[in-house]
JSON list of C-alpha atoms and ligand atoms in Angstrom, two decimals:
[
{"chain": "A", "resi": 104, "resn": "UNK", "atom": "CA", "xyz": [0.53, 8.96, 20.83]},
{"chain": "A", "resi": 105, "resn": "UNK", "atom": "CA", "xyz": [-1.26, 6.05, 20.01]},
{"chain": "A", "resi": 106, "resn": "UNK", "atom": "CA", "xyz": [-0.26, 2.51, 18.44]},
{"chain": "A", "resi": 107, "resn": "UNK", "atom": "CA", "xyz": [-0.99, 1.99, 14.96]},
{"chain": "A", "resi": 108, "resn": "UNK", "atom": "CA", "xyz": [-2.12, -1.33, 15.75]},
{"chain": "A", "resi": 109, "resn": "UNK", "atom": "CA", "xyz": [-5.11, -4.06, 15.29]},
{"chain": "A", "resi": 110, "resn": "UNK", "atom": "CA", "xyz": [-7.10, -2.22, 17.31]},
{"chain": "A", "resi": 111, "resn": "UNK", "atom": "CA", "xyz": [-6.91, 1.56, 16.15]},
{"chain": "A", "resi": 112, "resn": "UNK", "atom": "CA", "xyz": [-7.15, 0.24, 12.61]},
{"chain": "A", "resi": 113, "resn": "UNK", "atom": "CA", "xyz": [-10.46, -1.99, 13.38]},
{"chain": "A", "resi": 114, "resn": "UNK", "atom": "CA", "xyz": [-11.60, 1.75, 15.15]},
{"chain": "A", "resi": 115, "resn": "UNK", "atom": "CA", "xyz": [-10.39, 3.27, 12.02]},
{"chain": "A", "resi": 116, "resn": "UNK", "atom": "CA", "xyz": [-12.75, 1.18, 9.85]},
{"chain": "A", "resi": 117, "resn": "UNK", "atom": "CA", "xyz": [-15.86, 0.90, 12.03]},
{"chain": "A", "resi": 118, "resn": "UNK", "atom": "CA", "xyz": [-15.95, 3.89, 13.26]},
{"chain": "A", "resi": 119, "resn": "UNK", "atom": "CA", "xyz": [-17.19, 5.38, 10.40]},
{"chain": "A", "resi": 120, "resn": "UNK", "atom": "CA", "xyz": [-21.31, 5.11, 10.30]},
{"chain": "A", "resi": 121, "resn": "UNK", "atom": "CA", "xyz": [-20.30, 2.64, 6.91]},
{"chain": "A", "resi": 122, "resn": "UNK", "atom": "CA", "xyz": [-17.09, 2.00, 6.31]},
{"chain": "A", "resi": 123, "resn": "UNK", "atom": "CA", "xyz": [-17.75, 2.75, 2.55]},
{"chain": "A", "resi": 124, "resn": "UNK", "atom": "CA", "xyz": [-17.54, 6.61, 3.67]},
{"chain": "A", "resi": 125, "resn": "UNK", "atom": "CA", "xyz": [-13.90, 6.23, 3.95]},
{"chain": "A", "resi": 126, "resn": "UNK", "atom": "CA", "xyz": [-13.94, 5.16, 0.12]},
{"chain": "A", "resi": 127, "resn": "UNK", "atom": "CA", "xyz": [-11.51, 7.26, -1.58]},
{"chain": "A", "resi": 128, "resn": "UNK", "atom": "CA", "xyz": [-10.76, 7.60, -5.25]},
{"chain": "A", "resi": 129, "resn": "UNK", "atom": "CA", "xyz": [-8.30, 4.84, -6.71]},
{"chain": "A", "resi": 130, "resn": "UNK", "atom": "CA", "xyz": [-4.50, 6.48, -5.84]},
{"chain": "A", "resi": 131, "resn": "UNK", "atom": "CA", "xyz": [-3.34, 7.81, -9.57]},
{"chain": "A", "resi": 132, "resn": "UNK", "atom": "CA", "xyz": [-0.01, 7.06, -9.06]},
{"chain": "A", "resi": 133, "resn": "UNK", "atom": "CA", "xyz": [-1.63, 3.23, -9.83]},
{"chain": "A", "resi": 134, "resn": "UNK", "atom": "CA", "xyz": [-2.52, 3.63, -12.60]},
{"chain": "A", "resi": 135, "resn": "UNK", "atom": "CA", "xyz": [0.96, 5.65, -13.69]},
{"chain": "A", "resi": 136, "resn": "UNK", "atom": "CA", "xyz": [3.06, 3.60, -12.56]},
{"chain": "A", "resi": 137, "resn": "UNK", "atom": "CA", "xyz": [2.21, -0.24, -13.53]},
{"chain": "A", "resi": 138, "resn": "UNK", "atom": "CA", "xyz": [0.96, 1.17, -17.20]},
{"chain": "A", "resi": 139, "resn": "UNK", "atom": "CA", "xyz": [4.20, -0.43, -18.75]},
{"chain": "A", "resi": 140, "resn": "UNK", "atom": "CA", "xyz": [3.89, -3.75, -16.34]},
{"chain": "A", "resi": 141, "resn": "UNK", "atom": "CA", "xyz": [2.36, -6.81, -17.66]},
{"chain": "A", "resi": 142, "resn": "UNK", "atom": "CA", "xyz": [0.04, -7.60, -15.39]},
{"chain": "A", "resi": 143, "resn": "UNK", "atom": "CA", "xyz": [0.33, -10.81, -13.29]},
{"chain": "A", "resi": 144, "resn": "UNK", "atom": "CA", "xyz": [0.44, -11.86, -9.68]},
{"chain": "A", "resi": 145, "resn": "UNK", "atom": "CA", "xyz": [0.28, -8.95, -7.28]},
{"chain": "A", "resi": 146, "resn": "UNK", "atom": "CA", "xyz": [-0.16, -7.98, -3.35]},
{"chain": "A", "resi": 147, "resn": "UNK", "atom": "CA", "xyz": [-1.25, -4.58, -2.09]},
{"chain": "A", "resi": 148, "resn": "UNK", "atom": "CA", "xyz": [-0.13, -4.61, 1.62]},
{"chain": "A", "resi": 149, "resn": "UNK", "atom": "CA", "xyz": [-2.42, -3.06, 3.93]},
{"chain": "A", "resi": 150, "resn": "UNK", "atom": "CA", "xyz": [-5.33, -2.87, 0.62]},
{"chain": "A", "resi": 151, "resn": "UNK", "atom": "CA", "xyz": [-8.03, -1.24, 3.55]},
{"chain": "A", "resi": 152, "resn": "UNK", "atom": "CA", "xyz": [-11.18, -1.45, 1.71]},
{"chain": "A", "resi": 153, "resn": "UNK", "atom": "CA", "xyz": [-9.81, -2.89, -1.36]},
{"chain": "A", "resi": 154, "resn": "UNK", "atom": "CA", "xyz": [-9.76, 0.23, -4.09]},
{"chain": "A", "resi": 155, "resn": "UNK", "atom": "CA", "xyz": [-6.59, -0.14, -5.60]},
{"chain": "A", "resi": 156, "resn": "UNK", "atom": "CA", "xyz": [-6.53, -4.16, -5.20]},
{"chain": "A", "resi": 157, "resn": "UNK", "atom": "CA", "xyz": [-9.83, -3.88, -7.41]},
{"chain": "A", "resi": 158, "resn": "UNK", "atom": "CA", "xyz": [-8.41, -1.52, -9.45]},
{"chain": "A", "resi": 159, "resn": "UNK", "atom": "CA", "xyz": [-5.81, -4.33, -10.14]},
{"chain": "A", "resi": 160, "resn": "UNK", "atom": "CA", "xyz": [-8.04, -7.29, -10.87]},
{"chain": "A", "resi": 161, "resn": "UNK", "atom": "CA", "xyz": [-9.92, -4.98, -13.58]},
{"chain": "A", "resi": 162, "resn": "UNK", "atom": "CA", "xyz": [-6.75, -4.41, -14.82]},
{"chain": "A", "resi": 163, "resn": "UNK", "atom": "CA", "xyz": [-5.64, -7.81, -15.55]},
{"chain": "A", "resi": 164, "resn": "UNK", "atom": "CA", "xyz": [-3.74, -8.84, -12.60]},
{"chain": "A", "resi": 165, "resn": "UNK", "atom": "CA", "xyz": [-4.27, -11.64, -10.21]},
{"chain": "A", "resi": 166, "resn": "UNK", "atom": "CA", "xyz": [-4.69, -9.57, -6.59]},
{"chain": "A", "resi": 167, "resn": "UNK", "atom": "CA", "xyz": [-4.19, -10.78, -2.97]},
{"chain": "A", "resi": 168, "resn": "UNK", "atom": "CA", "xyz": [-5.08, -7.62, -0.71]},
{"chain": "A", "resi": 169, "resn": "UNK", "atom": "CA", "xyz": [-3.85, -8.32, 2.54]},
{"chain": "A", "resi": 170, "resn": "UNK", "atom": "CA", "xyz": [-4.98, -6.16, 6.06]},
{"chain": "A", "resi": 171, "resn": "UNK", "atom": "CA", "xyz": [-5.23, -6.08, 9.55]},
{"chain": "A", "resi": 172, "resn": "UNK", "atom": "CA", "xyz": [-8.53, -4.82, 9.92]},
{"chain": "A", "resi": 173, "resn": "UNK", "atom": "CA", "xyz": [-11.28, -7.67, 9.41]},
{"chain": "A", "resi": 174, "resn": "UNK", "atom": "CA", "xyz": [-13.65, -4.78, 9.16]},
{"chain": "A", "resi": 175, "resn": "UNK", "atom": "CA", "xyz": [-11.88, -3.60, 5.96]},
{"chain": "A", "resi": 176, "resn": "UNK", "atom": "CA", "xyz": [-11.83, -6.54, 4.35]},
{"chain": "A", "resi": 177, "resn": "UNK", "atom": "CA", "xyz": [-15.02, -7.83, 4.61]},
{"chain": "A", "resi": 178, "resn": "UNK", "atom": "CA", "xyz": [-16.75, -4.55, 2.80]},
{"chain": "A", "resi": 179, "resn": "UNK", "atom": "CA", "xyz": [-13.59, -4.77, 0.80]},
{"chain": "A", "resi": 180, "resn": "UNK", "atom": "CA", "xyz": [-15.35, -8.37, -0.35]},
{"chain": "A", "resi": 181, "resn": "UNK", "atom": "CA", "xyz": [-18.59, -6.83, -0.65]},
{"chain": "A", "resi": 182, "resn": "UNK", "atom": "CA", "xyz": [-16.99, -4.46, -2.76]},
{"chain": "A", "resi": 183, "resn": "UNK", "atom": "CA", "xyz": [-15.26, -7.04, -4.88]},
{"chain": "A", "resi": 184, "resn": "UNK", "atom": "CA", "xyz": [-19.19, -9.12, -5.56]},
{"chain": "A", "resi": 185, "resn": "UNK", "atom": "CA", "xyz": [-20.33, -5.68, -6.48]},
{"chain": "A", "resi": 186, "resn": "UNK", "atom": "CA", "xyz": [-17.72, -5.24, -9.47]},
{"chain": "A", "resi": 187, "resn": "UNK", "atom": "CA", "xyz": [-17.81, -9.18, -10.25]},
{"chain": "A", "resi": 188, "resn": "UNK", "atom": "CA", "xyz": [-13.98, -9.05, -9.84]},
{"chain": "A", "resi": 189, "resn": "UNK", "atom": "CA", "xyz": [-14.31, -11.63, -6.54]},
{"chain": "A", "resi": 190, "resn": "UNK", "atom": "CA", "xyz": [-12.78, -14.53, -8.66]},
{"chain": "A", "resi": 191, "resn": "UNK", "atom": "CA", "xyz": [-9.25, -12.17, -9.12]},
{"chain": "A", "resi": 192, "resn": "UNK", "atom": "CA", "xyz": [-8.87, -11.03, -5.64]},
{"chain": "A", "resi": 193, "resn": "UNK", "atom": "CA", "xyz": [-8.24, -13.07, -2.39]},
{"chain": "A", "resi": 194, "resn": "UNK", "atom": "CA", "xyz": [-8.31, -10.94, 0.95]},
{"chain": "A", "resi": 195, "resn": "UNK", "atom": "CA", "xyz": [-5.92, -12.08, 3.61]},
{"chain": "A", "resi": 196, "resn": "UNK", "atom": "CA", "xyz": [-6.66, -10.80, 7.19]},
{"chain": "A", "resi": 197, "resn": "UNK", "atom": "CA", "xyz": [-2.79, -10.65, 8.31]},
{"chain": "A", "resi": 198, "resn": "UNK", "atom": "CA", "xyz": [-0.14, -8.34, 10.30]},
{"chain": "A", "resi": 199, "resn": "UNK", "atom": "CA", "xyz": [2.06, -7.74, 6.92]},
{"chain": "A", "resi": 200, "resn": "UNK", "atom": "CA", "xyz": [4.25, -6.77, 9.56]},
{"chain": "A", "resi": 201, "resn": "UNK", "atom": "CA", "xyz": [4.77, -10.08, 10.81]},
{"chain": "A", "resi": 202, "resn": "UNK", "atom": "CA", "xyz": [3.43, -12.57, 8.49]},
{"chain": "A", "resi": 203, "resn": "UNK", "atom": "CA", "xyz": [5.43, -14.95, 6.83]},
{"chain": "A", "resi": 204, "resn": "UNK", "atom": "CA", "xyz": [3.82, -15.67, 3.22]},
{"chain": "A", "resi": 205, "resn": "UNK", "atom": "CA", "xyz": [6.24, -18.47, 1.22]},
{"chain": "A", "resi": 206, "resn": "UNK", "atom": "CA", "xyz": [5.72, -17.12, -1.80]},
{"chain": "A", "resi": 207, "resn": "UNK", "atom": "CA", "xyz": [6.43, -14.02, -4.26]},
{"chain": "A", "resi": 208, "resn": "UNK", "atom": "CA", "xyz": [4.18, -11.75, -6.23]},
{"chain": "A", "resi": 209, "resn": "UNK", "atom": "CA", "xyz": [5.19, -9.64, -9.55]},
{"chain": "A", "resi": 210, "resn": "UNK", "atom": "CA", "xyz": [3.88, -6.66, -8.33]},
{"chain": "A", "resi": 211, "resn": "UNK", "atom": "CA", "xyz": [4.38, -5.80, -4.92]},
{"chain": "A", "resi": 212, "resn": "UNK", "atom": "CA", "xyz": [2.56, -2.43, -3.69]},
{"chain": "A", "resi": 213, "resn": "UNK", "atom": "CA", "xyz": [1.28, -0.81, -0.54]},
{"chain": "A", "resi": 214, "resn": "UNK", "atom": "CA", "xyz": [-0.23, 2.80, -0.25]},
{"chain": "A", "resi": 215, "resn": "UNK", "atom": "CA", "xyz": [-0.11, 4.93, 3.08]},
{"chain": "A", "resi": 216, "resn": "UNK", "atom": "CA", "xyz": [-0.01, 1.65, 5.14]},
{"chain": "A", "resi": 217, "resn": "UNK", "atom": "CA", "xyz": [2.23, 2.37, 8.22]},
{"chain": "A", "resi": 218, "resn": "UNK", "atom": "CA", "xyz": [2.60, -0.22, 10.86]},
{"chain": "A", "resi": 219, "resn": "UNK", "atom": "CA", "xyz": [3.79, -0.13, 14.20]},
{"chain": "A", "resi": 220, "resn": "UNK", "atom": "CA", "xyz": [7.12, -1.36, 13.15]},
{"chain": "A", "resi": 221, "resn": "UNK", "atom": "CA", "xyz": [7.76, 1.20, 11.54]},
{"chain": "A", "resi": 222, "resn": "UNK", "atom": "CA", "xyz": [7.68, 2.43, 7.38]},
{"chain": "A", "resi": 223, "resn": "UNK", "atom": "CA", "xyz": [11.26, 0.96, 6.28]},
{"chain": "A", "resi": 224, "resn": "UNK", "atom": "CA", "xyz": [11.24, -2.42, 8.01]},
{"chain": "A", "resi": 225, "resn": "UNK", "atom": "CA", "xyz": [8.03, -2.51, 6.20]},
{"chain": "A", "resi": 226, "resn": "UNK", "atom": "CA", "xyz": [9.49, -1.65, 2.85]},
{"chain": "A", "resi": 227, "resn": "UNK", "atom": "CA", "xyz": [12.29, -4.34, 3.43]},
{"chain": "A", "resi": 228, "resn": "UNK", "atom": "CA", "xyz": [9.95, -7.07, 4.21]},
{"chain": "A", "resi": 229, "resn": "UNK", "atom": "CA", "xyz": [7.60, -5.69, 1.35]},
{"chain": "A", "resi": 230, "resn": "UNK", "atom": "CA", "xyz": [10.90, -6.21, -0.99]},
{"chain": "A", "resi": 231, "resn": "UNK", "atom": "CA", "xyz": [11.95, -9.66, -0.29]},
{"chain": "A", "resi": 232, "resn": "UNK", "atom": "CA", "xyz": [8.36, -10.84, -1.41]},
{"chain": "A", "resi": 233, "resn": "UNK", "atom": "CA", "xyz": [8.88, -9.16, -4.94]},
{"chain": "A", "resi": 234, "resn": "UNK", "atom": "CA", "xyz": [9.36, -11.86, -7.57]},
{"chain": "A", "resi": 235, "resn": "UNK", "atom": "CA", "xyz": [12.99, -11.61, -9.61]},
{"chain": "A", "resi": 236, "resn": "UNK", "atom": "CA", "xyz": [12.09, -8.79, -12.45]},
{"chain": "A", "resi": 237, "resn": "UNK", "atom": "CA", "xyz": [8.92, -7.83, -10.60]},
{"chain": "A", "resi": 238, "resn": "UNK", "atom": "CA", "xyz": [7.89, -4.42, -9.08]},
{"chain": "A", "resi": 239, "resn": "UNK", "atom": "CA", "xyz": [8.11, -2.95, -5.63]},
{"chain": "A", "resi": 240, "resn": "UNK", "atom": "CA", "xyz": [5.65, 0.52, -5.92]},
{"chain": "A", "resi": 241, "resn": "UNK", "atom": "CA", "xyz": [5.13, 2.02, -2.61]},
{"chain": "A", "resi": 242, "resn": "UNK", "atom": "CA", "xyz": [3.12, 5.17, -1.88]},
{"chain": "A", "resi": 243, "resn": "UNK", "atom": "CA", "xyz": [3.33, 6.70, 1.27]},
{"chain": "A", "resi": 244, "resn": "UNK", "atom": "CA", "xyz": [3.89, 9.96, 3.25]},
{"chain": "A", "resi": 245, "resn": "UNK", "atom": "CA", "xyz": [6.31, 12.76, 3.01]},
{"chain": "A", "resi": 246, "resn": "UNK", "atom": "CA", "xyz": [8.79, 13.09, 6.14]},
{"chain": "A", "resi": 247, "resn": "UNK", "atom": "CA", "xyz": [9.07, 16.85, 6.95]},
{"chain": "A", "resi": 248, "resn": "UNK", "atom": "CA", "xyz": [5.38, 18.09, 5.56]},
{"chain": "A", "resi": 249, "resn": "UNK", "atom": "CA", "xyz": [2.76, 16.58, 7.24]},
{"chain": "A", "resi": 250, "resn": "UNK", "atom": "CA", "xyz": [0.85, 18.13, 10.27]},
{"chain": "A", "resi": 251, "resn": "UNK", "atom": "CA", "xyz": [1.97, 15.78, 13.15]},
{"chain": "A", "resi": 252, "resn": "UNK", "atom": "CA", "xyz": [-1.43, 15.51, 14.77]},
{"chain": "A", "resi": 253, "resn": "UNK", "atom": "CA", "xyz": [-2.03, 13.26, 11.18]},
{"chain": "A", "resi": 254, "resn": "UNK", "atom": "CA", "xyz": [0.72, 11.67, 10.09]},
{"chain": "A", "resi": 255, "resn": "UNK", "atom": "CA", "xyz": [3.40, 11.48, 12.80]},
{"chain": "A", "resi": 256, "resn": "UNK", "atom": "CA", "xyz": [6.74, 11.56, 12.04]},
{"chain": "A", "resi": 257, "resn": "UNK", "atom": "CA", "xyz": [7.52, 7.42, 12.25]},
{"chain": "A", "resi": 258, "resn": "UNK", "atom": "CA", "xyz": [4.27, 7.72, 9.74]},
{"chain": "A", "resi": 259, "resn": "UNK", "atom": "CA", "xyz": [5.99, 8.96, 6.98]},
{"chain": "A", "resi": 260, "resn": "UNK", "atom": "CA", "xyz": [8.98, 8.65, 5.17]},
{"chain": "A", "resi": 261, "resn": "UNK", "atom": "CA", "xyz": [11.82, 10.08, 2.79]},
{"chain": "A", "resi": 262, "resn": "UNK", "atom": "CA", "xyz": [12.73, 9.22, -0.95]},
{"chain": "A", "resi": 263, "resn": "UNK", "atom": "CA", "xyz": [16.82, 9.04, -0.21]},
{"chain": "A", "resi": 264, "resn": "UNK", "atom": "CA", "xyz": [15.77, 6.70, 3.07]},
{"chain": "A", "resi": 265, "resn": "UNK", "atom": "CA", "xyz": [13.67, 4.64, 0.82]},
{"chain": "A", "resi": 266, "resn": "UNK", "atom": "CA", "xyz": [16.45, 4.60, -2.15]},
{"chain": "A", "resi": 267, "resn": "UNK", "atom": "CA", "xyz": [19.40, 3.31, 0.52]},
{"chain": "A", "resi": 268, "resn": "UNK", "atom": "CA", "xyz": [17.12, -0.06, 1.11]},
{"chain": "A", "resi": 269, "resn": "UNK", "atom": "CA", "xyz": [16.69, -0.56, -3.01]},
{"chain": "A", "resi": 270, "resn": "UNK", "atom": "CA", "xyz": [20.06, -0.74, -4.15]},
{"chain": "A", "resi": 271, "resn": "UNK", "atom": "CA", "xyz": [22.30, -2.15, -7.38]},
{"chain": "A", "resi": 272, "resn": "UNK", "atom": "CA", "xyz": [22.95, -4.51, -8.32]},
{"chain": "A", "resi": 273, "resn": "UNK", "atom": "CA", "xyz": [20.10, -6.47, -6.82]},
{"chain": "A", "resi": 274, "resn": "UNK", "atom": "CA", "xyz": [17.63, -3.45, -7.28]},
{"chain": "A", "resi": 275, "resn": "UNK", "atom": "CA", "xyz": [17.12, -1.12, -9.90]},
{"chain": "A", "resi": 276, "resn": "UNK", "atom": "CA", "xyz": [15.38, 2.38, -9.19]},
{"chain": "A", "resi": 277, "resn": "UNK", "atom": "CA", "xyz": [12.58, 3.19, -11.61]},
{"chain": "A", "resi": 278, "resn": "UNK", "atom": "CA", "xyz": [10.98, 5.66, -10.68]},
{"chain": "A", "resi": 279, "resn": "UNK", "atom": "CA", "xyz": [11.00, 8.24, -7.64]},
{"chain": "A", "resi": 280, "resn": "UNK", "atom": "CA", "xyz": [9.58, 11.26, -7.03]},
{"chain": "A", "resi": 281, "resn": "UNK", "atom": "CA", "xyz": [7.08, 13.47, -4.31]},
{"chain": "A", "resi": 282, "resn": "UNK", "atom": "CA", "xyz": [3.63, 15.22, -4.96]},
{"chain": "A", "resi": 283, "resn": "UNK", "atom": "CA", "xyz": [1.17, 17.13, -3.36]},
{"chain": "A", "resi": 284, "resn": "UNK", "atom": "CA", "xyz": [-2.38, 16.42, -4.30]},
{"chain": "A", "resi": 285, "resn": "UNK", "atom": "CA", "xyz": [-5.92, 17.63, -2.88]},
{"chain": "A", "resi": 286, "resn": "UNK", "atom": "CA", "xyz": [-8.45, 14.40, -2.43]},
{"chain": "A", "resi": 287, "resn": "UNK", "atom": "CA", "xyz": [-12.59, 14.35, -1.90]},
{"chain": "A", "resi": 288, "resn": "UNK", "atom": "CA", "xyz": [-13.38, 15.31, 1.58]},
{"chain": "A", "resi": 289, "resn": "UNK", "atom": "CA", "xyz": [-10.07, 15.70, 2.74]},
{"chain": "A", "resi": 290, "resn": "UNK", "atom": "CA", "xyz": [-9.22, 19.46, 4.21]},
{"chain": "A", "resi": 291, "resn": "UNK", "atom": "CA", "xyz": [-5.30, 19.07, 4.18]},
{"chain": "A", "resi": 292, "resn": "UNK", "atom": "CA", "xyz": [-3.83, 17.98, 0.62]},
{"chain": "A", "resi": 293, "resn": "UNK", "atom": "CA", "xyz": [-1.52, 14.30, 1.04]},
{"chain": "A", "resi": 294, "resn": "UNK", "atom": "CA", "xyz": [2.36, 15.00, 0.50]},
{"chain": "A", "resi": 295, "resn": "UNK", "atom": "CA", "xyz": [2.84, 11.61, -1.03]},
{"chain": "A", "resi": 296, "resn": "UNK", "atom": "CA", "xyz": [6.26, 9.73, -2.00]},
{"chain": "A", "resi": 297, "resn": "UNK", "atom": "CA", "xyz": [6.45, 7.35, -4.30]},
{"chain": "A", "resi": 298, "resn": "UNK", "atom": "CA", "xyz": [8.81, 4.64, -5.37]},
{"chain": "A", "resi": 299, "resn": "UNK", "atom": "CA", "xyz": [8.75, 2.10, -8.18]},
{"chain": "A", "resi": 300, "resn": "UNK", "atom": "CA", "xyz": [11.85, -0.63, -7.89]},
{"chain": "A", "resi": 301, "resn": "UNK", "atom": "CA", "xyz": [12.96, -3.26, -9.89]},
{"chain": "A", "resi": 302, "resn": "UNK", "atom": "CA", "xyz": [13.77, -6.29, -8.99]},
{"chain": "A", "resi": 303, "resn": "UNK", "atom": "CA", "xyz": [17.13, -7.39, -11.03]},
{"chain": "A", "resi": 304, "resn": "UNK", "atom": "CA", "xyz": [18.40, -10.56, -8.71]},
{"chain": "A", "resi": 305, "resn": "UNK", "atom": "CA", "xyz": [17.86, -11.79, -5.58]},
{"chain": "B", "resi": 572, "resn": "SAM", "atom": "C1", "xyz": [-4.34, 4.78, 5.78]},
{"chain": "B", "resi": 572, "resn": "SAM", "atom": "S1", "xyz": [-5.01, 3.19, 5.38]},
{"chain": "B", "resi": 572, "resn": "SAM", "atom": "C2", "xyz": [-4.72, 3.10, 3.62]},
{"chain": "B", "resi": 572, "resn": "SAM", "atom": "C3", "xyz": [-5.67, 2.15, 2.95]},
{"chain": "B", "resi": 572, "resn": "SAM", "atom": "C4", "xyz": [-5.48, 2.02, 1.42]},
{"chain": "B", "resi": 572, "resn": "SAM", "atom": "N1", "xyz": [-4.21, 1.36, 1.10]},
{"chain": "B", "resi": 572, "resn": "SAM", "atom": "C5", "xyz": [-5.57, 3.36, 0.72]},
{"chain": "B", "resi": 572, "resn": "SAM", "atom": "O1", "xyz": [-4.57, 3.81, 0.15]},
{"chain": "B", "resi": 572, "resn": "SAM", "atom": "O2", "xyz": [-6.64, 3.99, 0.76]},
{"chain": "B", "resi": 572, "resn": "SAM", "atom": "C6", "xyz": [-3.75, 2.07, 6.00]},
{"chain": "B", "resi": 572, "resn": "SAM", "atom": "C7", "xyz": [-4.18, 0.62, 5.90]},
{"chain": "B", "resi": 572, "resn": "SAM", "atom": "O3", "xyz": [-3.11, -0.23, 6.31]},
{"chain": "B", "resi": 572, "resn": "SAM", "atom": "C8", "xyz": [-3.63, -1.25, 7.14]},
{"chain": "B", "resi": 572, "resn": "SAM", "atom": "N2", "xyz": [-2.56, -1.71, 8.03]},
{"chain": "B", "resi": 572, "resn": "SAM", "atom": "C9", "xyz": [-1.90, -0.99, 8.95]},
{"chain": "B", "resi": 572, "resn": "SAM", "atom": "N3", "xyz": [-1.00, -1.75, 9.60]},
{"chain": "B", "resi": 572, "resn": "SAM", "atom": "C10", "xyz": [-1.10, -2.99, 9.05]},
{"chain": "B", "resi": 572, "resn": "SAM", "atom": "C11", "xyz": [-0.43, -4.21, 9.29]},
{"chain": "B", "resi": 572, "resn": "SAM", "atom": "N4", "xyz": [0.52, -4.32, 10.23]},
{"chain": "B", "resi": 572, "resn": "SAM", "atom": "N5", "xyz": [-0.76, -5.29, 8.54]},
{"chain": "B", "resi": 572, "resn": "SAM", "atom": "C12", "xyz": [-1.73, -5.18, 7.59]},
{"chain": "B", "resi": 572, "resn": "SAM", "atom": "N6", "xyz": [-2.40, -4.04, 7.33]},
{"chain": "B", "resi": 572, "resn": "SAM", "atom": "C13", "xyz": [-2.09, -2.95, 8.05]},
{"chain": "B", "resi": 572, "resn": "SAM", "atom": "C14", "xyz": [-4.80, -0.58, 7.87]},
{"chain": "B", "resi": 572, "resn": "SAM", "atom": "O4", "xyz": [-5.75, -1.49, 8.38]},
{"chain": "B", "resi": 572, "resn": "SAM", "atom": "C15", "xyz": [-5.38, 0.28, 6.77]},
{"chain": "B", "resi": 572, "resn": "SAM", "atom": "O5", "xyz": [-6.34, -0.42, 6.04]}
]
């Protein structure tokens, strides 16, 4: 099995003829789940080619979209010129796994990113950059229903593993539930799970 590292995720990106063919419709469970937020500062962690961090900035909020993969964010920025939303995003090439930002965001959100450290030191670190009263919305793979060759197992994740890392009285569950969807191109529907915390303290 291979790393999910700098490299496979620059091969992920590149090797596509464009990487605009990976372009997939904006994840619904966006649009769902910040509709009662007030839009502000926000970070989508590993943002690839910068759909749902757009989807963001038209929305109102202020949008770093942070990656590995240079590749992905520099059609990401392309993208961003296109929809004249450049002035509301900044892309940050970084390991979110690693980096160290000093600062917090309102909204804190990452969709099917899953570095090599694995998916719930991610969420942790993801968590302590969430602003008190802001938002923690993660999106990422069902443990138990995805073919391995895909998503393998330290890929994905479980709601109750994700719930024991966001608890009272610092954290506040808002919403938390799985789904199966179909998408474009894709042969094999996504078995998705997806979180929305609270932040209450910290
Ligand atoms: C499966 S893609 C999902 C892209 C996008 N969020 C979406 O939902 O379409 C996973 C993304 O996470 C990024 N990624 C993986 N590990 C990362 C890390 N350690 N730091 C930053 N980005 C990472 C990859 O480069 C890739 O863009």
């Amino acid at each position: 099995m291979h790393d999910f590292d700098k490299n496979y995720w620059e091969e992920h990106w590149v090797s596509a003829t464009s990487p605009k063919e990976r372009i997939m419709p904006v994840n619904p469970y966006l649009a769902d789940e910040t509709k009662q937020l007030s839009p502000g500062t926000a970070l989508d962690a590993g943002c690839g080619i910068g759909t749902e961090a757009l989807w963001l900035a038209e929305n109102g909020w202020q949008v770093t979209g942070a990656d590995i993969s240079a590749a992905a964010l520099a059609t990401a920025a392309r993208r961003a010129e296109e929809t004249e939303q450049s002035h509301r995003v900044e892309w940050v090439e970084t390991d979110v796994a690693r980096w160290e930002p000093n600062r917090t965001w309102d909204l804190v959100t990452t969709h099917y990113a899953h570095p090599d450290t694995g998916q719930l030191a991610f969420y942790k670190r993801l968590g302590s950059w969430v602003a008190t009263n802001g938002t923690l919305l993660i999106v990422g793979h069902h443990h138990g229903t995805h073919h391995q060759h895909e998503h393998p197992e330290e890929a994905t994740v479980s709601l109750d593993a994700i719930a024991e890392l966001f608890t009272e009285p610092d954290w506040r569950i808002e919403a938390s539930y799985e789904q199966t969807r179909s998408v474009g191109h894709r042969s094999a529907p996504l078995h998705d799970v997806v979180v929305r915390v609270q932040r209450i303290r910290v």
